[in-house]
Each structure stands twice: as structure tokens, then as C-alpha cells.
Coordinates of C-alpha atoms in Angstrom, one line a residue:
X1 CA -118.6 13.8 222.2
X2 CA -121.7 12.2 222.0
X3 CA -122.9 9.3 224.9
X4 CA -122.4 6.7 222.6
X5 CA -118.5 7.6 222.1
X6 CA -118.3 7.7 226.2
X7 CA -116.1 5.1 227.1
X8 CA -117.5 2.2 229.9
X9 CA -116.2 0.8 232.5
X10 CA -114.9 -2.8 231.8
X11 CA -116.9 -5.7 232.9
X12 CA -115.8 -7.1 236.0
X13 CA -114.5 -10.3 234.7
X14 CA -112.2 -8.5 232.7
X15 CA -108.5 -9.6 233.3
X16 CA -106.4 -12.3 234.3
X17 CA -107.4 -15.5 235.5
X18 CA -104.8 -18.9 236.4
X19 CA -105.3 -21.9 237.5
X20 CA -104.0 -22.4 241.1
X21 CA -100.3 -24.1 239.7
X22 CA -99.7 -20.6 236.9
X23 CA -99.9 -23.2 234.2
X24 CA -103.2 -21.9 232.3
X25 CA -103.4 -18.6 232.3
X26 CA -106.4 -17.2 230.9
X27 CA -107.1 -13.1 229.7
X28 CA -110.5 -11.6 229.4
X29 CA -110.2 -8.4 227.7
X30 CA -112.4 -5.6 227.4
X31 CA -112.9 -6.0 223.7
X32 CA -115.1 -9.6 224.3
X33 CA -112.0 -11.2 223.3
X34 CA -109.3 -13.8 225.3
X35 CA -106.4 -14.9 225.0
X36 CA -105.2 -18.1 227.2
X37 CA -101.7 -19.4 227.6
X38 CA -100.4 -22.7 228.7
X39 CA -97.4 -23.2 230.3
X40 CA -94.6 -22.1 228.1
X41 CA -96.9 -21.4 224.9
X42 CA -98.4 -18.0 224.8
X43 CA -101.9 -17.4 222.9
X44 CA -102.4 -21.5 223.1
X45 CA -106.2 -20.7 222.8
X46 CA -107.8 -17.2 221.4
X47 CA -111.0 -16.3 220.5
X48 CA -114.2 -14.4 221.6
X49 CA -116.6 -14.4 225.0
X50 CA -119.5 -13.4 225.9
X51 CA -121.0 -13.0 229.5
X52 CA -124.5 -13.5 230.6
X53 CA -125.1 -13.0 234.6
X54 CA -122.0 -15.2 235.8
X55 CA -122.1 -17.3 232.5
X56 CA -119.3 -16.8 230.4
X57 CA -119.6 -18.4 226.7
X58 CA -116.4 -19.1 224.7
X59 CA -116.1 -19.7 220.8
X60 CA -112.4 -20.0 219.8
X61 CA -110.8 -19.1 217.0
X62 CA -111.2 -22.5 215.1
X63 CA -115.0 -22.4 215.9
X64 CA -114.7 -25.0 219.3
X65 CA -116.6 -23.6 221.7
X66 CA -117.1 -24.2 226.0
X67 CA -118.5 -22.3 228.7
X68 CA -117.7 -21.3 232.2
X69 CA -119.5 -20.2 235.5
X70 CA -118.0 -17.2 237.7
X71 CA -118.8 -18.6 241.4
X72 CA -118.0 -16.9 244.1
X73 CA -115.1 -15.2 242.6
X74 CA -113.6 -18.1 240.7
X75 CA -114.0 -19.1 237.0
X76 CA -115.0 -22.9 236.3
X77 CA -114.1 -23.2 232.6
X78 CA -115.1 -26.6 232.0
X79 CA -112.7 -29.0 233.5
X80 CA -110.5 -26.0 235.3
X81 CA -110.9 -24.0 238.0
X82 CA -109.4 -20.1 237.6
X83 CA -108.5 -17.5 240.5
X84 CA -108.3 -13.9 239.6
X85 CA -104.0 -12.9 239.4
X86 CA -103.5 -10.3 242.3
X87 CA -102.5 -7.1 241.2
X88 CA -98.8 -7.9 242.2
X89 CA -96.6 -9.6 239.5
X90 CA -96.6 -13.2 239.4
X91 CA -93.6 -15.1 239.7
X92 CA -92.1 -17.5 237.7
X93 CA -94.0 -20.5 235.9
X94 CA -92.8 -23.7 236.5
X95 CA -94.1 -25.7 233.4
X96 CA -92.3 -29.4 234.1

């Protein structure tokens, strides 16, 4: 195995991320790719990230694209505001 087949360590952004109510919820995978839901609709929004610093840039799959900021533990992506989901399951979504 050479060092360029060594697996790395995810970045640590990488995971789950929901808006304080469980309605958006919003997965950064390893691969540069996410996957957001909304309410009862899984995969509402896909597409591709990148992350400079605390910068996050979005392009979705239909080519619209937005941005985010990592501050202090929470993502602001555009208008929302995302807290990392705690390791224990979440429970039920209420989607009104």
C-alpha cells in the first residue's frame, strides 16, 4: 500500500447538521458530497461542497450554488442556522 491509497481522516465538518426544529437536515459526507432533507422529503437538495478554513461552498445538482460559514460550531448556510446531530438518535420529526 502505497501513502497515497492510505485512507484520511474525514474533515471535521463531516456529518449531520439540523436546523434547531429537525426540519432541514443537512449531511456532509466524506466524499465532498451532501445530501439535505426537508421535513418529510429525503435528498430535497444533493450536490457537491467544498471547504476552505470555515467556508463551505455548495454547487447543487442543478448547478445553484450558496455558501456557508462554520462559526463557533454552528453552520450558517445562507438564511439557516445548523447544529451538529449528537451522537444519540434523533427523535421524531414533526413536519406540520
Amino acid at each position: 500500500m502505497t501513502s497515497d491509497d492510505t485512507p484520511r481522516d474525514p474533515h471535521p465538518y463531516v456529518g449531520m447538521w439540523v436546523t434547531a426544529d429537525g426540519f432541514i437536515r443537512q449531511e456532509l459526507l466524506p466524499n465532498g458530497r451532501y445530501d439535505e432533507a426537508r421535513g418529510n422529503r429525503p435528498s430535497a437538495y444533493t450536490g457537491s461542497y467544498t471547504v476552505t478554513g470555515n467556508h463551505l461552498d455548495y454547487v447543487d445538482d442543478t448547478g445553484f450554488t450558496a455558501t456557508g460559514d462554520v462559526l463557533d460550531g454552528v453552520l450558517h448556510h445562507e438564511h439557516l442556522v445548523l447544529y451538529r446531530q449528537a451522537d444519540e438518535p434523533a427523535g421524531p420529526v414533526d413536519v406540520r
